[in-house]
Amino acid sequence: MSDPKNEVSFIMVKPDGVQRGLVGEIIKRFENRGFKLVGCKMMSPSKDLLETHYVDLKSKPFFPGLIKYMSGGPVVAMAWQGKNVVKTGRSMLGATNPLDSNPGTIRGDLCIDVGRNICHGSDSVESGKREVKLWFGDSTEDYSLCTENMIYE
Ligand code: RTP
């Protein structure tokens, strides 16, 4: 069986989160919780990539607006690794609509509108694998074993 500590989630700071200078705040929360950043890049995603990422929402009335919003500037795409990172990451992000997000969550503390909710997090372990592969290919790292070397010479 695969090691639960190797679970990965795709977390993205959306264009509004980047423009508002919230990248560090979001990274800090995941690092403080104990998760490992194993992939990170700032990029302007193509329409094709966004439509593939959000393929399950294609029939929703808000889909065109979602693609326009997500094309509005660079995003920071991240892969985070750790035990239960998908479910815990979703609870750290808060509900999709920030007005329903509890205080203490990223959305509950930092934003208001569902169409400007600053971050994305994979909604299942399978989505986590699919999304990390979609955005990073095979180029993520596995740093889980090298932490001690970064503290002791
Ligand atoms: P995300 O994928 O961004 O983490 O969000 P989610 O799973 O919590 O929610 P999902 O239903 O997959 O929706 C994806 C994103 O679409 C935008 N949205 N707008 N105007 C609306 O009613 C509406 N509903 C969803 C949000 O930006 C949401 O995060």
PDB file of C-alpha atoms and ligand atoms in Angstrom:
ATOM      1  CA  MET A   1       0.000   0.000   0.000  1.00  0.00           C
ATOM      2  CA  SER A   2       1.262   3.516  -0.736  1.00  0.00           C
ATOM      3  CA  ASP A   3       2.536   5.588   2.207  1.00  0.00           C
ATOM      4  CA  PRO A   4      -0.229   8.053   3.312  1.00  0.00           C
ATOM      5  CA  LYS A   5       2.496  10.673   3.850  1.00  0.00           C
ATOM      6  CA  ASN A   6       2.980  10.713   0.069  1.00  0.00           C
ATOM      7  CA  GLU A   7      -0.560  11.965  -0.669  1.00  0.00           C
ATOM      8  CA  VAL A   8      -0.516  15.058  -2.889  1.00  0.00           C
ATOM      9  CA  SER A   9      -2.913  17.919  -3.441  1.00  0.00           C
ATOM     10  CA  PHE A  10      -2.886  20.548  -6.148  1.00  0.00           C
ATOM     11  CA  ILE A  11      -3.284  23.949  -4.517  1.00  0.00           C
ATOM     12  CA  MET A  12      -3.394  27.062  -6.656  1.00  0.00           C
ATOM     13  CA  VAL A  13      -3.339  30.733  -5.792  1.00  0.00           C
ATOM     14  CA  LYS A  14      -5.762  32.208  -8.315  1.00  0.00           C
ATOM     15  CA  PRO A  15      -5.130  35.516 -10.173  1.00  0.00           C
ATOM     16  CA  ASP A  16      -6.898  37.620  -7.509  1.00  0.00           C
ATOM     17  CA  GLY A  17      -4.841  35.989  -4.744  1.00  0.00           C
ATOM     18  CA  VAL A  18      -1.609  36.727  -6.636  1.00  0.00           C
ATOM     19  CA  GLN A  19      -2.587  40.341  -7.409  1.00  0.00           C
ATOM     20  CA  ARG A  20      -3.611  40.921  -3.793  1.00  0.00           C
ATOM     21  CA  GLY A  21      -0.234  39.708  -2.530  1.00  0.00           C
ATOM     22  CA  LEU A  22      -1.586  36.657  -0.694  1.00  0.00           C
ATOM     23  CA  VAL A  23       0.816  34.024  -2.062  1.00  0.00           C
ATOM     24  CA  GLY A  24       3.068  34.116   1.002  1.00  0.00           C
ATOM     25  CA  GLU A  25       0.135  33.963   3.406  1.00  0.00           C
ATOM     26  CA  ILE A  26      -1.285  30.862   1.716  1.00  0.00           C
ATOM     27  CA  ILE A  27       2.112  29.129   1.531  1.00  0.00           C
ATOM     28  CA  LYS A  28       2.759  30.003   5.183  1.00  0.00           C
ATOM     29  CA  ARG A  29      -0.438  28.305   6.326  1.00  0.00           C
ATOM     30  CA  PHE A  30       0.389  25.056   4.512  1.00  0.00           C
ATOM     31  CA  GLU A  31       4.023  25.088   5.695  1.00  0.00           C
ATOM     32  CA  ASN A  32       3.028  25.873   9.275  1.00  0.00           C
ATOM     33  CA  ARG A  33       0.592  22.972   9.245  1.00  0.00           C
ATOM     34  CA  GLY A  34       3.500  20.673   8.345  1.00  0.00           C
ATOM     35  CA  PHE A  35       2.875  19.955   4.670  1.00  0.00           C
ATOM     36  CA  LYS A  36       5.738  19.860   2.180  1.00  0.00           C
ATOM     37  CA  LEU A  37       5.876  22.024  -0.918  1.00  0.00           C
ATOM     38  CA  VAL A  38       6.941  19.639  -3.686  1.00  0.00           C
ATOM     39  CA  GLY A  39       6.084  21.741  -6.735  1.00  0.00           C
ATOM     40  CA  CYS A  40       5.650  25.487  -7.252  1.00  0.00           C
ATOM     41  CA  LYS A  41       5.539  27.706 -10.308  1.00  0.00           C
ATOM     42  CA  MET A  42       4.101  31.047 -11.311  1.00  0.00           C
ATOM     43  CA  MET A  43       2.499  30.885 -14.720  1.00  0.00           C
ATOM     44  CA  SER A  44      -0.213  32.264 -16.989  1.00  0.00           C
ATOM     45  CA  PRO A  45      -2.301  29.188 -17.786  1.00  0.00           C
ATOM     46  CA  SER A  46      -3.657  28.752 -21.313  1.00  0.00           C
ATOM     47  CA  LYS A  47      -7.409  28.596 -21.918  1.00  0.00           C
ATOM     48  CA  ASP A  48      -6.941  24.938 -22.916  1.00  0.00           C
ATOM     49  CA  LEU A  49      -5.265  24.087 -19.613  1.00  0.00           C
ATOM     50  CA  LEU A  50      -7.975  25.868 -17.610  1.00  0.00           C
ATOM     51  CA  GLU A  51     -10.764  24.179 -19.555  1.00  0.00           C
ATOM     52  CA  THR A  52      -9.166  20.782 -18.986  1.00  0.00           C
ATOM     53  CA  HIS A  53      -8.657  21.516 -15.292  1.00  0.00           C
ATOM     54  CA  TYR A  54     -12.299  22.571 -14.869  1.00  0.00           C
ATOM     55  CA  VAL A  55     -13.771  20.046 -17.351  1.00  0.00           C
ATOM     56  CA  ASP A  56     -16.335  18.779 -14.797  1.00  0.00           C
ATOM     57  CA  LEU A  57     -17.839  22.291 -14.616  1.00  0.00           C
ATOM     58  CA  LYS A  58     -18.194  22.775 -18.370  1.00  0.00           C
ATOM     59  CA  SER A  59     -22.011  22.725 -18.305  1.00  0.00           C
ATOM     60  CA  LYS A  60     -22.316  25.201 -15.403  1.00  0.00           C
ATOM     61  CA  PRO A  61     -23.657  28.687 -16.178  1.00  0.00           C
ATOM     62  CA  PHE A  62     -20.665  30.285 -14.440  1.00  0.00           C
ATOM     63  CA  PHE A  63     -18.106  28.352 -16.550  1.00  0.00           C
ATOM     64  CA  PRO A  64     -17.328  31.150 -19.101  1.00  0.00           C
ATOM     65  CA  GLY A  65     -16.925  33.673 -16.268  1.00  0.00           C
ATOM     66  CA  LEU A  66     -14.723  31.233 -14.358  1.00  0.00           C
ATOM     67  CA  ILE A  67     -12.379  30.789 -17.342  1.00  0.00           C
ATOM     68  CA  LYS A  68     -12.251  34.582 -17.854  1.00  0.00           C
ATOM     69  CA  TYR A  69     -11.475  35.152 -14.159  1.00  0.00           C
ATOM     70  CA  MET A  70      -8.787  32.474 -14.146  1.00  0.00           C
ATOM     71  CA  SER A  71      -7.238  33.997 -17.290  1.00  0.00           C
ATOM     72  CA  GLY A  72      -7.039  37.425 -15.673  1.00  0.00           C
ATOM     73  CA  GLY A  73      -3.397  37.186 -14.594  1.00  0.00           C
ATOM     74  CA  PRO A  74      -0.713  34.791 -13.459  1.00  0.00           C
ATOM     75  CA  VAL A  75      -1.470  32.058 -10.926  1.00  0.00           C
ATOM     76  CA  VAL A  76       0.841  30.218  -8.545  1.00  0.00           C
ATOM     77  CA  ALA A  77       0.439  26.478  -9.080  1.00  0.00           C
ATOM     78  CA  MET A  78       1.605  24.273  -6.215  1.00  0.00           C
ATOM     79  CA  ALA A  79       1.825  20.613  -5.288  1.00  0.00           C
ATOM     80  CA  TRP A  80       1.697  19.893  -1.563  1.00  0.00           C
ATOM     81  CA  GLN A  81       2.499  16.544   0.010  1.00  0.00           C
ATOM     82  CA  GLY A  82       1.549  14.990   3.336  1.00  0.00           C
ATOM     83  CA  LYS A  83      -0.825  12.803   5.300  1.00  0.00           C
ATOM     84  CA  ASN A  84      -4.459  13.616   4.464  1.00  0.00           C
ATOM     85  CA  VAL A  85      -3.337  16.756   2.604  1.00  0.00           C
ATOM     86  CA  VAL A  86      -6.337  16.698   0.241  1.00  0.00           C
ATOM     87  CA  LYS A  87      -9.061  16.720   2.910  1.00  0.00           C
ATOM     88  CA  THR A  88      -7.106  18.889   5.325  1.00  0.00           C
ATOM     89  CA  GLY A  89      -6.184  21.283   2.516  1.00  0.00           C
ATOM     90  CA  ARG A  90      -9.870  21.697   1.616  1.00  0.00           C
ATOM     91  CA  SER A  91     -10.770  22.448   5.215  1.00  0.00           C
ATOM     92  CA  MET A  92      -7.895  24.964   5.433  1.00  0.00           C
ATOM     93  CA  LEU A  93      -9.207  26.684   2.278  1.00  0.00           C
ATOM     94  CA  GLY A  94     -12.786  26.857   3.582  1.00  0.00           C
ATOM     95  CA  ALA A  95     -16.101  26.544   1.734  1.00  0.00           C
ATOM     96  CA  THR A  96     -16.220  27.387  -1.993  1.00  0.00           C
ATOM     97  CA  ASN A  97     -18.345  30.452  -1.245  1.00  0.00           C
ATOM     98  CA  PRO A  98     -16.279  32.593   1.143  1.00  0.00           C
ATOM     99  CA  LEU A  99     -19.448  33.887   2.798  1.00  0.00           C
ATOM    100  CA  ASP A 100     -19.993  30.308   4.019  1.00  0.00           C
ATOM    101  CA  SER A 101     -16.334  29.802   5.045  1.00  0.00           C
ATOM    102  CA  ASN A 102     -15.539  29.688   8.733  1.00  0.00           C
ATOM    103  CA  PRO A 103     -13.275  32.351  10.224  1.00  0.00           C
ATOM    104  CA  GLY A 104      -9.793  30.868  10.513  1.00  0.00           C
ATOM    105  CA  THR A 105      -9.926  29.387   7.023  1.00  0.00           C
ATOM    106  CA  ILE A 106      -8.080  31.021   4.135  1.00  0.00           C
ATOM    107  CA  ARG A 107     -11.262  32.076   2.346  1.00  0.00           C
ATOM    108  CA  GLY A 108     -13.079  32.846   5.587  1.00  0.00           C
ATOM    109  CA  ASP A 109     -10.323  35.275   6.548  1.00  0.00           C
ATOM    110  CA  LEU A 110      -9.309  36.765   3.217  1.00  0.00           C
ATOM    111  CA  CYS A 111     -12.106  37.067   0.661  1.00  0.00           C
ATOM    112  CA  ILE A 112     -15.820  37.635   0.047  1.00  0.00           C
ATOM    113  CA  ASP A 113     -17.111  36.630  -3.428  1.00  0.00           C
ATOM    114  CA  VAL A 114     -17.385  33.047  -4.786  1.00  0.00           C
ATOM    115  CA  GLY A 115     -16.112  34.303  -8.148  1.00  0.00           C
ATOM    116  CA  ARG A 116     -13.011  35.806  -6.455  1.00  0.00           C
ATOM    117  CA  ASN A 117     -12.200  33.113  -3.916  1.00  0.00           C
ATOM    118  CA  ILE A 118      -8.385  33.390  -4.264  1.00  0.00           C
ATOM    119  CA  CYS A 119      -7.406  29.710  -4.147  1.00  0.00           C
ATOM    120  CA  HIS A 120      -8.139  26.207  -5.426  1.00  0.00           C
ATOM    121  CA  GLY A 121      -7.634  22.853  -3.723  1.00  0.00           C
ATOM    122  CA  SER A 122      -8.121  19.317  -5.083  1.00  0.00           C
ATOM    123  CA  ASP A 123     -11.385  17.758  -3.923  1.00  0.00           C
ATOM    124  CA  SER A 124     -10.302  14.090  -3.786  1.00  0.00           C
ATOM    125  CA  VAL A 125      -7.125  12.020  -3.701  1.00  0.00           C
ATOM    126  CA  GLU A 126      -7.770  11.012  -7.319  1.00  0.00           C
ATOM    127  CA  SER A 127      -8.259  14.659  -8.375  1.00  0.00           C
ATOM    128  CA  GLY A 128      -5.046  15.527  -6.526  1.00  0.00           C
ATOM    129  CA  LYS A 129      -3.072  13.021  -8.603  1.00  0.00           C
ATOM    130  CA  ARG A 130      -4.805  14.069 -11.831  1.00  0.00           C
ATOM    131  CA  GLU A 131      -4.335  17.786 -11.254  1.00  0.00           C
ATOM    132  CA  VAL A 132      -0.684  17.556 -10.137  1.00  0.00           C
ATOM    133  CA  LYS A 133       0.039  15.506 -13.263  1.00  0.00           C
ATOM    134  CA  LEU A 134      -1.890  17.999 -15.442  1.00  0.00           C
ATOM    135  CA  TRP A 135      -0.061  21.077 -14.122  1.00  0.00           C
ATOM    136  CA  PHE A 136       3.390  19.623 -13.375  1.00  0.00           C
ATOM    137  CA  GLY A 137       3.789  16.513 -15.533  1.00  0.00           C
ATOM    138  CA  ASP A 138       6.422  14.431 -13.741  1.00  0.00           C
ATOM    139  CA  SER A 139       8.393  17.398 -12.463  1.00  0.00           C
ATOM    140  CA  THR A 140       7.480  17.431  -8.754  1.00  0.00           C
ATOM    141  CA  GLU A 141      10.034  16.652  -6.066  1.00  0.00           C
ATOM    142  CA  ASP A 142       9.955  14.359  -3.061  1.00  0.00           C
ATOM    143  CA  TYR A 143      11.601  16.193  -0.185  1.00  0.00           C
ATOM    144  CA  SER A 144      10.059  14.099   2.569  1.00  0.00           C
ATOM    145  CA  LEU A 145      13.314  12.418   3.535  1.00  0.00           C
ATOM    146  CA  CYS A 146      15.717  15.368   3.436  1.00  0.00           C
ATOM    147  CA  THR A 147      14.364  17.701   6.152  1.00  0.00           C
ATOM    148  CA  GLU A 148      17.030  16.766   8.707  1.00  0.00           C
ATOM    149  CA  ASN A 149      19.807  17.603   6.272  1.00  0.00           C
ATOM    150  CA  MET A 150      18.498  21.151   6.099  1.00  0.00           C
ATOM    151  CA  ILE A 151      18.843  21.619   9.865  1.00  0.00           C
ATOM    152  CA  TYR A 152      22.012  19.657  10.737  1.00  0.00           C
ATOM    153  CA  GLU A 153      25.251  19.891   8.768  1.00  0.00           C
TER     154      GLU A 153
HETATM  155  P1  RTP B   1     -11.961  25.104  -6.530  1.00  0.00           P
HETATM  156  O1  RTP B   1     -12.072  24.001  -7.573  1.00  0.00           O
HETATM  157  O2  RTP B   1     -11.599  26.432  -7.117  1.00  0.00           O
HETATM  158  O3  RTP B   1     -11.160  24.713  -5.324  1.00  0.00           O
HETATM  159  O4  RTP B   1     -13.424  25.295  -5.989  1.00  0.00           O
HETATM  160  P2  RTP B   1     -14.399  24.223  -5.433  1.00  0.00           P
HETATM  161  O5  RTP B   1     -13.979  22.824  -5.762  1.00  0.00           O
HETATM  162  O6  RTP B   1     -14.598  24.554  -4.013  1.00  0.00           O
HETATM  163  O7  RTP B   1     -15.722  24.594  -6.245  1.00  0.00           O
HETATM  164  P3  RTP B   1     -16.204  24.179  -7.694  1.00  0.00           P
HETATM  165  O8  RTP B   1     -17.648  23.884  -7.582  1.00  0.00           O
HETATM  166  O9  RTP B   1     -15.297  23.150  -8.301  1.00  0.00           O
HETATM  167  O10 RTP B   1     -16.050  25.554  -8.468  1.00  0.00           O
HETATM  168  C1  RTP B   1     -14.827  25.950  -9.010  1.00  0.00           C
HETATM  169  C2  RTP B   1     -14.711  27.442  -8.916  1.00  0.00           C
HETATM  170  O11 RTP B   1     -15.711  28.046  -9.716  1.00  0.00           O
HETATM  171  C3  RTP B   1     -16.095  29.272  -9.151  1.00  0.00           C
HETATM  172  N1  RTP B   1     -17.545  29.246  -8.896  1.00  0.00           N
HETATM  173  N2  RTP B   1     -18.323  30.249  -9.187  1.00  0.00           N
HETATM  174  N3  RTP B   1     -20.560  31.931  -9.540  1.00  0.00           N
HETATM  175  C4  RTP B   1     -20.735  30.756  -8.969  1.00  0.00           C
HETATM  176  O12 RTP B   1     -21.800  30.350  -8.561  1.00  0.00           O
HETATM  177  C5  RTP B   1     -19.554  29.896  -8.809  1.00  0.00           C
HETATM  178  N4  RTP B   1     -19.533  28.677  -8.299  1.00  0.00           N
HETATM  179  C6  RTP B   1     -18.253  28.266  -8.364  1.00  0.00           C
HETATM  180  C7  RTP B   1     -15.337  29.441  -7.863  1.00  0.00           C
HETATM  181  O13 RTP B   1     -14.174  30.238  -8.133  1.00  0.00           O
HETATM  182  C8  RTP B   1     -14.951  28.019  -7.527  1.00  0.00           C
HETATM  183  O14 RTP B   1     -13.827  27.977  -6.686  1.00  0.00           O
END
